[in-house]
Short mmCIF file of C-alpha atoms and ligand atoms in Angstrom, two decimals:
data_model
loop_
_atom_site.label_atom_id
_atom_site.label_comp_id
_atom_site.label_asym_id
_atom_site.label_seq_id
_atom_site.Cartn_x
_atom_site.Cartn_y
_atom_site.Cartn_z
CA MET A 1 93.01 -56.51 22.58
CA THR A 2 96.76 -56.04 22.80
CA SER A 3 99.25 -58.18 20.94
CA GLN A 4 100.24 -59.90 24.20
CA ASN A 5 96.78 -61.35 24.72
CA ILE A 6 96.70 -65.08 24.14
CA TYR A 7 93.24 -66.49 23.47
CA ILE A 8 93.06 -70.28 23.33
CA LEU A 9 89.98 -72.22 22.27
CA ALA A 10 90.23 -75.75 23.63
CA ILE A 11 88.25 -78.84 22.69
CA GLU A 12 88.00 -82.07 24.68
CA SER A 13 86.20 -85.16 23.36
CA SER A 14 88.18 -88.15 24.64
CA CYS A 15 85.39 -90.03 26.39
CA ASP A 16 81.74 -89.19 27.00
CA ASP A 17 81.83 -85.44 27.62
CA THR A 18 81.96 -82.92 24.80
CA ALA A 19 83.71 -79.86 26.16
CA ALA A 20 85.01 -76.50 24.95
CA ALA A 21 86.71 -73.68 26.83
CA VAL A 22 88.15 -70.28 26.07
CA MET A 23 91.20 -69.07 27.99
CA LEU A 24 92.76 -65.63 28.04
CA ASN A 25 96.36 -65.49 29.29
CA GLY A 26 95.92 -68.56 31.52
CA LYS A 27 92.51 -67.52 32.94
CA ILE A 28 89.30 -69.25 32.01
CA LEU A 29 86.66 -67.12 30.29
CA SER A 30 84.27 -69.99 29.59
CA ASN A 31 84.19 -73.70 30.30
CA ILE A 32 81.30 -75.61 28.74
CA VAL A 33 80.64 -79.33 29.14
CA ALA A 34 77.85 -81.33 27.51
CA SER A 35 77.60 -84.60 29.43
CA GLN A 36 76.12 -87.54 27.59
CA LYS A 37 73.26 -88.95 29.64
CA ILE A 38 72.64 -91.76 27.12
CA HIS A 39 75.29 -94.01 28.74
CA GLU A 40 73.46 -94.16 32.08
CA GLU A 41 70.96 -96.65 30.61
CA TYR A 42 73.81 -98.99 29.72
CA GLY A 43 75.76 -98.77 32.99
CA GLY A 44 78.90 -97.58 31.24
CA VAL A 45 80.17 -95.63 28.25
CA VAL A 46 79.16 -97.08 24.84
CA PRO A 47 81.89 -95.89 22.41
CA GLU A 48 79.74 -95.76 19.26
CA LEU A 49 77.02 -93.74 21.00
CA ALA A 50 79.69 -91.44 22.47
CA SER A 51 81.16 -90.49 19.10
CA ARG A 52 77.71 -89.86 17.61
CA ALA A 53 76.80 -87.62 20.55
CA HIS A 54 80.10 -85.73 20.16
CA GLN A 55 79.19 -85.03 16.54
CA GLN A 56 75.86 -83.58 17.63
CA ASN A 57 77.29 -81.58 20.51
CA ILE A 58 80.54 -80.17 19.22
CA VAL A 59 79.26 -77.21 17.19
CA PRO A 60 76.81 -75.93 19.83
CA VAL A 61 79.33 -76.46 22.64
CA VAL A 62 82.09 -74.52 20.85
CA ASP A 63 79.61 -71.83 19.91
CA GLN A 64 78.45 -71.50 23.51
CA ALA A 65 82.06 -71.33 24.77
CA LEU A 66 82.84 -68.44 22.39
CA LYS A 67 79.60 -66.62 23.25
CA LYS A 68 80.11 -67.00 26.99
CA ALA A 69 83.68 -65.71 26.64
CA ASN A 70 82.28 -62.86 24.58
CA ILE A 71 84.85 -63.17 21.84
CA SER A 72 84.74 -63.89 18.14
CA LYS A 73 86.68 -66.59 16.30
CA SER A 74 88.89 -63.98 14.68
CA GLN A 75 90.37 -63.08 18.09
CA LEU A 76 91.64 -66.62 18.75
CA SER A 77 95.40 -67.17 18.94
CA ALA A 78 95.30 -70.97 18.65
CA ILE A 79 93.08 -74.07 18.84
CA ALA A 80 94.03 -76.76 21.34
CA PHE A 81 92.49 -80.23 21.25
CA THR A 82 92.80 -83.59 23.01
CA ARG A 83 94.85 -85.91 20.83
CA GLY A 84 94.65 -88.85 23.25
CA PRO A 85 94.46 -91.09 25.16
CA GLY A 86 90.78 -91.96 24.92
CA LEU A 87 88.17 -93.62 22.74
CA MET A 88 89.24 -93.46 19.10
CA GLY A 89 85.82 -92.56 17.68
CA SER A 90 85.39 -89.80 20.26
CA LEU A 91 88.88 -88.38 19.77
CA LEU A 92 88.41 -88.27 16.00
CA VAL A 93 85.44 -85.90 16.32
CA GLY A 94 87.40 -83.33 18.36
CA THR A 95 90.57 -83.78 16.31
CA SER A 96 88.93 -83.26 12.92
CA PHE A 97 86.90 -80.33 14.19
CA ALA A 98 89.95 -78.62 15.73
CA LYS A 99 92.03 -79.20 12.62
CA SER A 100 89.48 -77.71 10.25
CA LEU A 101 88.86 -74.71 12.49
CA ALA A 102 92.58 -73.95 12.89
CA PHE A 103 93.11 -74.42 9.17
CA GLY A 104 90.14 -72.20 8.30
CA LEU A 105 91.24 -69.45 10.68
CA ASP A 106 94.90 -69.90 9.72
CA ILE A 107 96.06 -70.06 13.34
CA PRO A 108 98.22 -72.63 15.16
CA LEU A 109 96.83 -76.02 16.12
CA ILE A 110 98.05 -77.47 19.43
CA ASP A 111 97.73 -81.14 20.34
CA VAL A 112 97.23 -81.98 24.01
CA ASN A 113 97.75 -85.18 25.98
CA HIS A 114 94.66 -85.68 28.14
CA MET A 115 96.66 -87.15 31.06
CA GLN A 116 99.10 -84.24 31.10
CA ALA A 117 96.10 -81.93 31.03
CA HIS A 118 94.56 -83.51 34.15
CA ILE A 119 97.84 -82.67 35.90
CA LEU A 120 98.41 -79.20 34.44
CA ALA A 121 94.84 -78.22 35.38
CA HIS A 122 96.51 -77.15 38.64
CA PHE A 123 98.13 -74.26 36.74
CA ILE A 124 94.95 -72.60 35.53
CA GLU A 125 95.03 -69.05 36.96
CA GLU A 126 92.48 -69.03 39.80
CA ASP A 127 92.18 -66.89 42.89
CA ASP A 128 92.33 -68.87 46.15
CA PHE A 129 93.91 -71.98 44.64
CA LYS A 130 97.59 -72.66 45.28
CA LYS A 131 99.70 -74.22 42.55
CA PRO A 132 101.99 -77.13 43.38
CA PRO A 133 105.73 -76.36 43.23
CA PHE A 134 108.01 -78.56 41.08
CA PRO A 135 108.79 -81.34 41.59
CA PHE A 136 105.47 -82.78 42.78
CA LEU A 137 103.56 -86.04 42.60
CA ALA A 138 100.29 -86.08 40.70
CA MET A 139 97.68 -88.75 41.26
CA THR A 140 95.07 -88.84 38.51
CA ILE A 141 92.03 -90.89 39.50
CA SER A 142 88.92 -91.18 37.36
CA GLY A 143 86.63 -93.60 35.55
CA GLY A 144 89.29 -94.06 32.89
CA HIS A 145 92.59 -93.51 34.68
CA THR A 146 94.64 -94.28 37.76
CA GLN A 147 98.19 -92.99 37.66
CA ILE A 148 100.88 -91.58 39.91
CA VAL A 149 103.14 -89.24 38.00
CA LYS A 150 106.36 -87.56 39.05
CA VAL A 151 106.20 -84.05 37.64
CA GLU A 152 109.54 -82.26 37.25
CA SER A 153 108.25 -79.39 35.11
CA TYR A 154 105.28 -78.66 32.81
CA PHE A 155 106.40 -81.11 30.16
CA ASP A 156 108.84 -83.33 32.01
CA MET A 157 106.68 -86.01 33.60
CA ASP A 158 107.25 -89.63 34.46
CA VAL A 159 104.51 -92.16 35.16
CA ILE A 160 105.80 -94.06 38.20
CA GLY A 161 102.68 -96.10 38.89
CA GLU A 162 99.45 -97.00 37.12
CA THR A 163 96.64 -99.50 37.13
CA ILE A 164 97.25 -102.84 35.51
CA ASP A 165 93.51 -103.43 35.01
CA ASP A 166 90.49 -101.34 36.09
CA ALA A 167 90.66 -97.65 36.94
CA VAL A 168 89.70 -96.62 40.45
CA GLY A 169 86.47 -95.00 39.19
CA GLU A 170 85.56 -98.33 37.60
CA ALA A 171 86.11 -99.99 40.97
CA PHE A 172 83.47 -97.65 42.41
CA ASP A 173 81.14 -97.99 39.41
CA LYS A 174 81.38 -101.78 39.03
CA SER A 175 80.99 -102.39 42.78
CA GLY A 176 77.98 -100.07 42.73
CA LYS A 177 76.47 -102.01 39.84
CA LEU A 178 76.73 -105.25 41.88
CA LEU A 179 74.79 -103.49 44.63
CA GLY A 180 72.12 -102.30 42.22
CA LEU A 181 73.22 -98.64 42.26
CA GLY A 182 72.92 -96.48 39.13
CA TYR A 183 75.82 -95.38 36.90
CA PRO A 184 78.13 -93.74 37.77
CA ALA A 185 77.99 -95.17 41.28
CA GLY A 186 80.95 -93.27 42.79
CA PRO A 187 78.95 -90.28 44.12
CA GLU A 188 76.24 -92.55 45.60
CA ILE A 189 78.81 -94.80 47.31
CA ASP A 190 80.45 -91.64 48.69
CA ARG A 191 77.10 -90.37 50.03
CA ARG A 192 76.17 -93.70 51.62
CA ALA A 193 79.69 -94.27 52.99
CA LYS A 194 79.19 -91.24 55.25
CA LEU A 195 76.24 -93.04 56.86
CA GLY A 196 77.91 -96.43 57.27
CA ASN A 197 80.64 -98.18 59.22
CA PRO A 198 83.87 -98.42 57.14
CA LYS A 199 85.05 -101.39 59.17
CA ALA A 200 81.81 -103.39 58.98
CA PHE A 201 83.19 -105.72 56.29
CA ALA A 202 86.81 -106.38 55.41
CA PHE A 203 87.92 -106.74 51.79
CA THR A 204 91.49 -107.76 51.15
CA LYS A 205 93.66 -105.25 49.35
CA PRO A 206 95.24 -106.45 46.09
CA LYS A 207 98.84 -107.52 46.34
CA VAL A 208 100.51 -105.52 43.61
CA THR A 209 104.09 -104.68 44.34
CA GLY A 210 105.62 -101.27 43.70
CA LEU A 211 103.51 -98.31 42.68
CA ASN A 212 101.11 -100.05 40.30
CA PHE A 213 97.45 -100.57 41.14
CA SER A 214 94.97 -103.36 40.53
CA PHE A 215 91.24 -103.03 41.13
CA SER A 216 89.68 -105.94 39.27
CA GLY A 217 90.27 -108.38 42.16
CA LEU A 218 88.43 -106.11 44.57
CA LYS A 219 85.35 -106.13 42.36
CA THR A 220 85.43 -109.94 42.28
CA ALA A 221 85.92 -110.12 46.06
CA ILE A 222 82.88 -107.89 46.53
CA LEU A 223 80.87 -109.98 44.08
CA TYR A 224 81.61 -113.26 45.93
CA PHE A 225 81.02 -111.63 49.30
CA VAL A 226 77.63 -110.24 48.25
CA GLN A 227 76.55 -113.51 46.58
CA LYS A 228 77.43 -115.48 49.71
CA GLN A 229 75.62 -113.10 52.03
CA VAL A 230 72.53 -112.88 49.83
CA LYS A 231 72.26 -116.68 49.92
CA LEU A 232 72.05 -116.48 53.71
CA ASN A 233 69.82 -113.42 53.78
CA PRO A 234 68.05 -112.26 50.59
CA ASN A 235 67.68 -108.76 52.06
CA PHE A 236 71.37 -108.46 52.93
CA ILE A 237 72.13 -105.66 50.44
CA GLU A 238 69.20 -103.43 51.45
CA GLU A 239 69.80 -104.00 55.13
CA HIS A 240 73.52 -103.26 55.00
CA LEU A 241 73.94 -100.98 51.98
CA ASN A 242 75.53 -98.06 53.84
CA ASP A 243 77.97 -100.32 55.66
CA ILE A 244 78.91 -102.12 52.42
CA CYS A 245 79.50 -98.76 50.67
CA ALA A 246 81.55 -97.46 53.59
CA SER A 247 83.65 -100.64 53.62
CA ILE A 248 84.27 -100.56 49.86
CA GLN A 249 85.26 -96.89 49.98
CA TYR A 250 87.49 -97.48 53.00
CA THR A 251 89.30 -100.28 51.15
CA ILE A 252 89.79 -98.19 48.00
CA ILE A 253 91.09 -95.21 49.97
CA GLY A 254 93.47 -97.52 51.82
CA ILE A 255 94.88 -98.75 48.49
CA LEU A 256 95.41 -95.20 47.18
CA ILE A 257 96.96 -93.88 50.38
CA ASP A 258 99.33 -96.89 50.69
CA LYS A 259 100.64 -96.22 47.18
CA LEU A 260 101.02 -92.50 47.84
CA LYS A 261 102.97 -93.27 51.01
CA LEU A 262 105.28 -95.53 49.02
CA ALA A 263 105.64 -92.94 46.24
CA THR A 264 106.60 -90.18 48.67
CA LYS A 265 109.07 -92.54 50.32
CA GLN A 266 110.67 -93.57 47.03
CA THR A 267 110.88 -90.06 45.56
CA GLY A 268 111.28 -87.94 48.69
CA ILE A 269 108.58 -85.63 47.24
CA LYS A 270 105.79 -84.61 49.62
CA HIS A 271 103.77 -82.26 47.43
CA ILE A 272 100.79 -84.23 46.13
CA ALA A 273 98.32 -82.93 43.55
CA ILE A 274 95.21 -84.90 42.66
CA GLY A 275 92.85 -84.77 39.70
CA GLY A 276 90.16 -86.78 37.91
CA GLY A 277 86.50 -87.32 38.83
CA VAL A 278 87.24 -89.59 41.79
CA SER A 279 89.08 -86.74 43.53
CA ALA A 280 85.58 -85.43 44.34
CA ASN A 281 85.31 -88.29 46.85
CA SER A 282 84.93 -86.86 50.33
CA GLY A 283 86.72 -89.79 51.97
CA ILE A 284 89.75 -89.39 49.71
CA ARG A 285 89.86 -85.66 50.38
CA GLN A 286 89.74 -86.30 54.12
CA ALA A 287 92.45 -88.98 53.89
CA LEU A 288 94.71 -86.53 52.02
CA LYS A 289 94.10 -83.86 54.66
CA ASP A 290 94.96 -86.40 57.34
CA GLY A 291 98.13 -87.16 55.37
CA GLU A 292 99.18 -83.52 55.79
CA GLN A 293 99.11 -83.99 59.57
CA LYS A 294 100.37 -87.56 59.69
CA PHE A 295 103.02 -87.59 56.99
CA GLY A 296 103.89 -83.94 56.40
CA TRP A 297 102.32 -83.87 52.91
CA THR A 298 101.09 -80.74 51.20
CA THR A 299 98.11 -81.60 49.03
CA TYR A 300 96.52 -79.76 46.12
CA VAL A 301 93.00 -80.26 44.79
CA PRO A 302 91.90 -78.07 41.87
CA LYS A 303 88.49 -76.47 41.51
CA PHE A 304 85.90 -79.22 41.02
CA GLU A 305 85.06 -78.33 37.41
CA TYR A 306 88.73 -78.74 36.50
CA THR A 307 89.03 -82.23 38.02
CA THR A 308 86.46 -84.11 35.91
CA ASP A 309 86.91 -84.24 32.14
CA ASN A 310 86.79 -80.65 30.89
CA ALA A 311 88.29 -78.41 28.22
CA ALA A 312 89.73 -75.83 30.64
CA MET A 313 92.55 -78.27 31.39
CA ILE A 314 93.15 -78.68 27.66
CA ALA A 315 93.26 -74.89 27.34
CA ILE A 316 96.00 -74.46 29.97
CA VAL A 317 98.20 -77.00 28.19
CA GLY A 318 97.43 -75.18 24.93
CA HIS A 319 98.44 -71.91 26.54
CA LEU A 320 101.72 -73.31 27.91
CA LYS A 321 102.60 -74.95 24.57
CA PHE A 322 101.68 -71.74 22.71
CA LEU A 323 104.21 -69.84 24.84
CA GLU A 324 106.86 -72.35 23.71
CA GLY A 325 105.76 -72.23 20.07
CA ASN A 326 105.09 -75.96 20.31
CA TYR A 327 102.44 -76.50 17.62
CA ALA A 328 101.04 -79.58 15.90
CA ALA A 329 101.30 -80.27 12.19
CA HIS A 330 98.00 -80.11 10.32
CA ASN A 331 98.25 -83.82 9.57
CA VAL A 332 98.42 -84.76 13.29
CA MET A 333 96.39 -87.91 14.09
CA ALA A 334 94.31 -88.80 17.13
CA SER A 335 96.05 -91.43 19.25
CA SER A 336 93.91 -93.56 21.56
CA ARG A 337 96.87 -94.93 23.56
CA LEU A 338 98.95 -91.77 23.70
CA LYS A 339 101.44 -91.92 26.60
CA ILE A 340 102.65 -89.11 28.85
O1 KG4 B 401 86.91 -87.62 35.48
P1 KG4 B 401 85.57 -88.22 35.29
O2 KG4 B 401 84.39 -87.30 35.32
O3 KG4 B 401 85.51 -88.96 33.91
C1 KG4 B 401 86.45 -89.89 33.50
O4 KG4 B 401 86.25 -91.08 33.86
O5 KG4 B 401 87.45 -89.53 32.85
O6 KG4 B 401 85.41 -89.36 36.38
C2 KG4 B 401 84.22 -90.11 36.48
C3 KG4 B 401 84.42 -91.14 37.58
C4 KG4 B 401 83.29 -92.14 37.68
O7 KG4 B 401 83.85 -93.44 37.79
C5 KG4 B 401 82.57 -91.75 38.97
O8 KG4 B 401 81.96 -92.82 39.63
C6 KG4 B 401 83.72 -91.19 39.78
O9 KG4 B 401 84.51 -90.48 38.84
N1 KG4 B 401 83.28 -90.29 40.85
C7 KG4 B 401 83.39 -90.58 42.16
C8 KG4 B 401 82.84 -89.49 42.87
N2 KG4 B 401 82.40 -88.56 41.95
C9 KG4 B 401 82.69 -89.08 40.72
N3 KG4 B 401 83.92 -91.65 42.77
C10 KG4 B 401 83.89 -91.65 44.10
N4 KG4 B 401 83.36 -90.66 44.84
C11 KG4 B 401 82.83 -89.56 44.27
N5 KG4 B 401 82.32 -88.58 45.03
ZN1 ZN B 402 90.05 -87.84 32.15
#
């Protein structure tokens, strides 16, 4: 090891995944995620169960991340952790663990904003992945977030649009629940959408002006539509499931693309980077590709394991803040509503 080597251990525990990663000079050496299956039975994340599972998972996950990276704790330069936003009980587990480890090893502690991390995941050193140039627009879409952010530099970011109710992932998951699909329903809707007709059923798009989003009305529209149809034909869902999924996905993609079009128009920025679990959606990926042809966009999608909740994205923010000497005080607190 030379003195220039920067080893960051990063910890992410904001929602229902306990994750740890080790990064060397901006490159990932290990990226471990323990997903909590327990929530599937409940059709959504149960906060109390999530924090208990984090407590069980955190030591083995960190241990595995260090082993996989083949380094010892004494080589670490700093500990980075997710300070927020997220579920308070979940954040507290990662925060307290990171604090004690940094204190025990007498190395810097670095607090990370989870939403910034989703965006800066694009800057993890990876062969074959291009990084967006500044300024760019970032759209973070997951089960917990829906935001469009204007990114001027690593730490100069402005949220220019966000959801006023449900996140886009919730729109997938809650619609799926109405159709009797398991949780999370996004991947299943995506799979079925490929087999169905996206224009079979029309759902009105929410009327939210500007760059903000709303998805709760869509869920209600789908609920009423399904209830009405099932009254006429009890087998309606089974008989039309692929078409319903394709139509829901088509509507959601339409909402996202409309907002991106408006954002590029308002800002004049045509570089668009996406992140969050919903960016795995094949329809959204295709619509972004089409946008390159149709609207002259350049789009950026990071490696899949860096789009869902993970600690690699926390590590890159830790690395960038370490370079600036931007450390947290040892009395830093978790913050469930932390803003960008
Ligand atoms: O980023 P993520 O793993 O966790 C957070 O919510 O932060 O995102 C999970 C969300 C879920 O709502 C899931 O249904 C959705 O991402 N999702 C998808 C797809 N894969 C995951 N939604 C649509 N299409 C997919 N292929
Ligand atoms: Zn997230």
